[in-house]
Amino acid sequence: MKVVVLIKQTFDTEAKITLDVQGKINKEGVSLIMNPYDEFAVEEALRIKEKNKGEVTVVSMGEEKAQDVLRQALAMGVDKAVLINPALEEIDEYTTATILARAVAGMEYDLILCGWRAIDDGSAQVAGRVAEILGLPMVNMVTKLEVNDGKALATREIEGGSEVVEVPLPAVITAQKGLNEPRYPSMKGIMQAKKKPMNKLGLRDLGLDESQVAPKVRALSYFLPSPRAAGKIIPGEPPEAAAALVKALREEARII
């Protein structure tokens, strides 16, 4: 079985976000990691490979530094990696999905896995768009997955519970927290990762040009949330303090 996993390099969850002089997100000095939901997808692909034999390929779109997360996946046990650097000034979910779908379309695959959303933009659009472009069924936010006899049996989260969905392969499955516990790369895996193939592509290699992947949406501006105001202590004895608290909640906080 051949599994393709789409992964993304994102800001560390503990990174402090700032804006540069041009009002854009400042990436300098920020630690970058593999999107945590994509880690679940990589781990699930490796478990499927170990059970059914086959091959796992990871695909990511980004700049040269994105190869760090690809190397991490290779160290975990993935067989091959593909890095697509479109060298574009602006991208959106349409751009990303179009490029990834074109790359995957040229591969042999039985299953496509990815995280259900990225922790930086949180749009949760790319997987669905890729599935639509490739004409594949998709199951979202999966917490349990069984693959047998050309079918995938997936348990997914829904509001107030869960449901079990069966789809024919190939299909797109997105991983939710709880699907598995991602493994840590071993020293042996890290050393072996240096020898595993990583194919680097540009737009022309995929038969695309900038006009075909021009973003449909552009961010006009970025701003940071207002800092939280300091707490206020109401002094005095219970009756008077309670009255002052109610007044503050009504006139200052305006929540009652």
CSV table of C-alpha atoms in Angstrom, one decimal:
chain,number,residue,atom,x,y,z
A,1,MET,CA,0.0,0.0,0.0
A,2,LYS,CA,1.3,3.4,-1.0
A,3,VAL,CA,0.4,6.3,1.4
A,4,VAL,CA,1.0,10.0,0.7
A,5,VAL,CA,1.1,12.4,3.7
A,6,LEU,CA,0.7,16.1,3.3
A,7,ILE,CA,2.6,18.0,6.0
A,8,LYS,CA,3.2,21.7,6.8
A,9,GLN,CA,5.8,23.6,8.7
A,10,THR,CA,4.2,25.9,11.3
A,11,PHE,CA,5.2,28.2,14.1
A,12,ASP,CA,5.9,26.6,17.4
A,13,THR,CA,2.8,26.6,19.6
A,14,GLU,CA,4.7,28.6,22.2
A,15,ALA,CA,6.2,31.1,19.8
A,16,LYS,CA,5.6,34.8,20.4
A,17,ILE,CA,4.1,36.4,17.3
A,18,THR,CA,5.2,40.0,16.4
A,19,LEU,CA,4.7,42.2,13.3
A,20,ASP,CA,7.5,43.8,11.4
A,21,VAL,CA,7.7,47.4,10.2
A,22,GLN,CA,5.6,46.5,7.1
A,23,GLY,CA,2.8,45.1,9.3
A,24,LYS,CA,3.5,41.5,8.3
A,25,ILE,CA,4.1,38.5,10.6
A,26,ASN,CA,7.8,38.5,11.6
A,27,LYS,CA,9.3,35.1,11.1
A,28,GLU,CA,12.8,36.0,12.5
A,29,GLY,CA,13.9,34.0,15.5
A,30,VAL,CA,10.6,32.0,15.6
A,31,SER,CA,11.0,28.2,16.1
A,32,LEU,CA,9.3,26.2,13.3
A,33,ILE,CA,7.9,22.7,13.8
A,34,MET,CA,5.8,20.1,12.0
A,35,ASN,CA,2.1,20.9,12.3
A,36,PRO,CA,1.0,18.7,15.3
A,37,TYR,CA,-2.0,17.3,13.5
A,38,ASP,CA,0.2,16.3,10.6
A,39,GLU,CA,2.4,14.4,13.0
A,40,PHE,CA,-0.7,12.2,13.8
A,41,ALA,CA,-1.1,11.7,10.0
A,42,VAL,CA,2.6,10.6,9.6
A,43,GLU,CA,2.4,8.2,12.5
A,44,GLU,CA,-0.8,6.6,11.1
A,45,ALA,CA,0.8,6.2,7.7
A,46,LEU,CA,3.8,4.4,9.3
A,47,ARG,CA,1.4,2.1,11.2
A,48,ILE,CA,-0.5,1.3,8.0
A,49,LYS,CA,2.9,0.6,6.3
A,50,GLU,CA,4.0,-1.7,9.1
A,51,LYS,CA,0.8,-3.6,9.0
A,52,ASN,CA,0.2,-3.8,5.3
A,53,LYS,CA,3.7,-3.2,3.9
A,54,GLY,CA,4.2,-0.6,1.3
A,55,GLU,CA,5.7,2.9,1.1
A,56,VAL,CA,5.1,6.3,2.7
A,57,THR,CA,5.9,9.6,1.0
A,58,VAL,CA,5.6,13.0,2.6
A,59,VAL,CA,4.9,16.1,0.6
A,60,SER,CA,5.2,19.7,1.8
A,61,MET,CA,5.0,23.1,0.2
A,62,GLY,CA,7.3,25.8,1.5
A,63,GLU,CA,10.7,27.4,1.4
A,64,GLU,CA,14.0,25.6,1.8
A,65,LYS,CA,13.8,25.5,5.6
A,66,ALA,CA,10.6,23.4,5.3
A,67,GLN,CA,12.9,20.4,4.5
A,68,ASP,CA,13.6,20.3,8.3
A,69,VAL,CA,10.1,18.8,8.9
A,70,LEU,CA,10.5,16.5,6.0
A,71,ARG,CA,13.7,15.2,7.5
A,72,GLN,CA,11.9,14.7,10.8
A,73,ALA,CA,9.3,12.6,9.0
A,74,LEU,CA,12.0,10.6,7.2
A,75,ALA,CA,13.7,10.0,10.6
A,76,MET,CA,10.4,8.7,11.9
A,77,GLY,CA,10.4,6.0,9.2
A,78,VAL,CA,8.9,7.6,6.1
A,79,ASP,CA,10.5,6.4,2.8
A,80,LYS,CA,10.6,9.4,0.6
A,81,ALA,CA,10.0,13.2,0.7
A,82,VAL,CA,9.0,15.9,-1.8
A,83,LEU,CA,9.5,19.6,-1.2
A,84,ILE,CA,7.7,22.1,-3.4
A,85,ASN,CA,9.0,25.6,-3.4
A,86,PRO,CA,6.7,27.7,-5.6
A,87,ALA,CA,8.7,30.9,-4.9
A,88,LEU,CA,5.5,33.0,-4.6
A,89,GLU,CA,5.0,36.3,-2.8
A,90,GLU,CA,1.5,35.5,-1.8
A,91,ILE,CA,-0.4,32.2,-1.3
A,92,ASP,CA,-3.8,31.2,0.0
A,93,GLU,CA,-5.6,27.9,0.5
A,94,TYR,CA,-6.5,27.7,-3.2
A,95,THR,CA,-2.9,28.2,-4.2
A,96,THR,CA,-1.6,25.5,-1.7
A,97,ALA,CA,-4.3,23.0,-2.6
A,98,THR,CA,-3.8,23.4,-6.4
A,99,ILE,CA,0.0,22.9,-6.1
A,100,LEU,CA,-0.3,19.9,-3.7
A,101,ALA,CA,-3.0,18.2,-5.8
A,102,ARG,CA,-0.9,18.6,-9.0
A,103,ALA,CA,2.1,17.1,-7.2
A,104,VAL,CA,0.1,14.1,-5.8
A,105,ALA,CA,-1.6,13.5,-9.1
A,106,GLY,CA,1.7,12.5,-10.5
A,107,MET,CA,2.3,9.8,-7.9
A,108,GLU,CA,1.0,6.4,-7.2
A,109,TYR,CA,-1.1,6.3,-4.0
A,110,ASP,CA,-3.8,4.3,-2.3
A,111,LEU,CA,-4.4,6.8,0.5
A,112,ILE,CA,-3.7,10.4,1.3
A,113,LEU,CA,-3.4,11.5,5.0
A,114,CYS,CA,-2.9,14.9,6.5
A,115,GLY,CA,-3.8,16.9,9.6
A,116,TRP,CA,-7.4,18.2,9.8
A,117,ARG,CA,-6.1,21.8,10.2
A,118,ALA,CA,-2.9,23.8,10.6
A,119,ILE,CA,-2.3,25.5,13.9
A,120,ASP,CA,-1.1,28.7,12.3
A,121,ASP,CA,-4.0,29.8,10.1
A,122,GLY,CA,-6.5,27.2,11.3
A,123,SER,CA,-8.5,27.4,8.1
A,124,ALA,CA,-8.9,23.6,7.7
A,125,GLN,CA,-9.5,24.0,3.9
A,126,VAL,CA,-6.5,22.5,2.1
A,127,ALA,CA,-7.3,18.8,2.6
A,128,GLY,CA,-10.9,19.3,1.4
A,129,ARG,CA,-9.7,21.3,-1.6
A,130,VAL,CA,-7.2,18.6,-2.5
A,131,ALA,CA,-9.8,15.9,-2.3
A,132,GLU,CA,-12.2,17.9,-4.5
A,133,ILE,CA,-9.5,18.6,-7.2
A,134,LEU,CA,-8.5,14.9,-7.3
A,135,GLY,CA,-12.1,13.7,-7.2
A,136,LEU,CA,-11.6,11.6,-4.0
A,137,PRO,CA,-13.9,10.9,-1.1
A,138,MET,CA,-12.8,12.5,2.2
A,139,VAL,CA,-13.3,11.8,5.9
A,140,ASN,CA,-12.5,14.6,8.2
A,141,MET,CA,-11.3,14.7,11.9
A,142,VAL,CA,-10.6,11.0,12.2
A,143,THR,CA,-9.8,9.4,15.6
A,144,LYS,CA,-9.6,5.8,14.5
A,145,LEU,CA,-8.7,4.3,11.1
A,146,GLU,CA,-8.8,0.8,9.7
A,147,VAL,CA,-7.7,0.0,6.2
A,148,ASN,CA,-8.5,-3.3,4.6
A,149,ASP,CA,-9.6,-4.8,1.2
A,150,GLY,CA,-9.5,-1.5,-0.7
A,151,LYS,CA,-11.7,0.3,1.9
A,152,ALA,CA,-11.1,2.7,4.8
A,153,LEU,CA,-13.3,2.4,7.9
A,154,ALA,CA,-12.9,5.7,9.8
A,155,THR,CA,-14.3,6.9,13.1
A,156,ARG,CA,-14.6,10.7,13.1
A,157,GLU,CA,-15.7,13.4,15.5
A,158,ILE,CA,-19.1,15.0,15.1
A,159,GLU,CA,-20.9,17.5,17.4
A,160,GLY,CA,-21.9,15.6,20.5
A,161,GLY,CA,-20.4,12.3,19.6
A,162,SER,CA,-18.8,10.3,16.8
A,163,GLU,CA,-19.7,8.4,13.6
A,164,VAL,CA,-18.2,5.6,11.6
A,165,VAL,CA,-17.7,6.1,7.8
A,166,GLU,CA,-16.6,3.6,5.2
A,167,VAL,CA,-15.1,4.9,2.0
A,168,PRO,CA,-13.4,3.2,-1.0
A,169,LEU,CA,-9.7,3.8,-1.6
A,170,PRO,CA,-8.1,6.0,-2.7
A,171,ALA,CA,-9.4,8.6,-0.3
A,172,VAL,CA,-8.3,11.6,1.7
A,173,ILE,CA,-8.3,11.1,5.5
A,174,THR,CA,-7.6,14.0,8.0
A,175,ALA,CA,-6.2,13.2,11.4
A,176,GLN,CA,-7.5,14.5,14.7
A,177,LYS,CA,-5.9,14.4,18.1
A,178,GLY,CA,-6.5,10.9,19.7
A,179,LEU,CA,-5.8,9.0,16.4
A,180,ASN,CA,-2.5,7.8,17.8
A,181,GLU,CA,0.6,8.9,19.7
A,182,PRO,CA,3.4,10.0,17.3
A,183,ARG,CA,6.7,8.3,17.8
A,184,TYR,CA,10.0,10.1,18.4
A,185,PRO,CA,12.7,9.7,15.7
A,186,SER,CA,15.4,7.3,16.9
A,187,MET,CA,19.2,8.0,16.5
A,188,LYS,CA,19.3,5.3,13.8
A,189,GLY,CA,16.3,6.8,12.1
A,190,ILE,CA,17.9,10.3,12.1
A,191,MET,CA,21.1,8.9,10.5
A,192,GLN,CA,19.1,6.9,7.9
A,193,ALA,CA,17.1,10.0,7.1
A,194,LYS,CA,20.2,11.7,5.6
A,195,LYS,CA,20.4,9.0,2.9
A,196,LYS,CA,16.7,8.9,2.0
A,197,PRO,CA,15.6,10.7,-1.2
A,198,MET,CA,14.1,14.2,-1.1
A,199,ASN,CA,12.9,15.5,-4.4
A,200,LYS,CA,12.8,19.3,-4.7
A,201,LEU,CA,10.3,20.8,-7.2
A,202,GLY,CA,9.2,24.2,-8.4
A,203,LEU,CA,6.1,25.3,-10.2
A,204,ARG,CA,7.5,24.6,-13.7
A,205,ASP,CA,8.4,21.0,-12.7
A,206,LEU,CA,4.7,20.5,-12.0
A,207,GLY,CA,3.6,22.1,-15.3
A,208,LEU,CA,2.2,25.2,-13.5
A,209,ASP,CA,2.7,28.9,-13.8
A,210,GLU,CA,1.9,31.8,-11.5
A,211,SER,CA,-1.3,32.7,-13.2
A,212,GLN,CA,-2.7,29.2,-12.6
A,213,VAL,CA,-2.1,29.4,-8.8
A,214,ALA,CA,-2.7,33.1,-8.2
A,215,PRO,CA,-4.4,33.5,-4.8
A,216,LYS,CA,-8.2,34.1,-4.7
A,217,VAL,CA,-7.9,35.7,-1.2
A,218,ARG,CA,-5.4,38.3,0.1
A,219,ALA,CA,-4.8,39.5,3.6
A,220,LEU,CA,-5.1,43.3,3.6
A,221,SER,CA,-3.6,43.8,7.1
A,222,TYR,CA,-2.5,42.0,10.3
A,223,PHE,CA,-2.9,43.2,13.8
A,224,LEU,CA,-2.3,41.8,17.3
A,225,PRO,CA,-5.1,41.5,19.8
A,226,SER,CA,-5.3,44.2,22.5
A,227,PRO,CA,-3.4,43.3,25.7
A,228,ARG,CA,-5.6,42.1,28.5
A,229,ALA,CA,-6.4,44.7,31.1
A,230,ALA,CA,-5.1,44.1,34.7
A,231,GLY,CA,-7.6,42.6,37.2
A,232,LYS,CA,-9.4,44.9,39.6
A,233,ILE,CA,-9.7,44.3,43.3
A,234,ILE,CA,-12.9,45.5,45.0
A,235,PRO,CA,-12.0,46.5,48.6
A,236,GLY,CA,-14.5,46.7,51.6
A,237,GLU,CA,-16.9,44.4,53.5
A,238,PRO,CA,-19.2,41.9,51.7
A,239,PRO,CA,-22.3,44.1,51.4
A,240,GLU,CA,-20.6,47.2,50.1
A,241,ALA,CA,-18.0,45.2,48.0
A,242,ALA,CA,-20.8,43.2,46.4
A,243,ALA,CA,-22.6,46.4,45.4
A,244,ALA,CA,-19.4,47.9,44.0
A,245,LEU,CA,-18.7,44.7,42.1
A,246,VAL,CA,-22.1,44.7,40.5
A,247,LYS,CA,-21.8,48.3,39.6
A,248,ALA,CA,-18.4,47.7,38.0
A,249,LEU,CA,-19.7,44.7,36.0
A,250,ARG,CA,-22.6,46.7,34.7
A,251,GLU,CA,-20.9,50.1,34.0
A,252,GLU,CA,-17.3,49.2,33.3
A,253,ALA,CA,-17.2,45.6,32.1
A,254,ARG,CA,-20.8,45.9,30.7
A,255,ILE,CA,-21.4,42.2,31.0
A,256,ILE,CA,-24.6,42.5,33.0
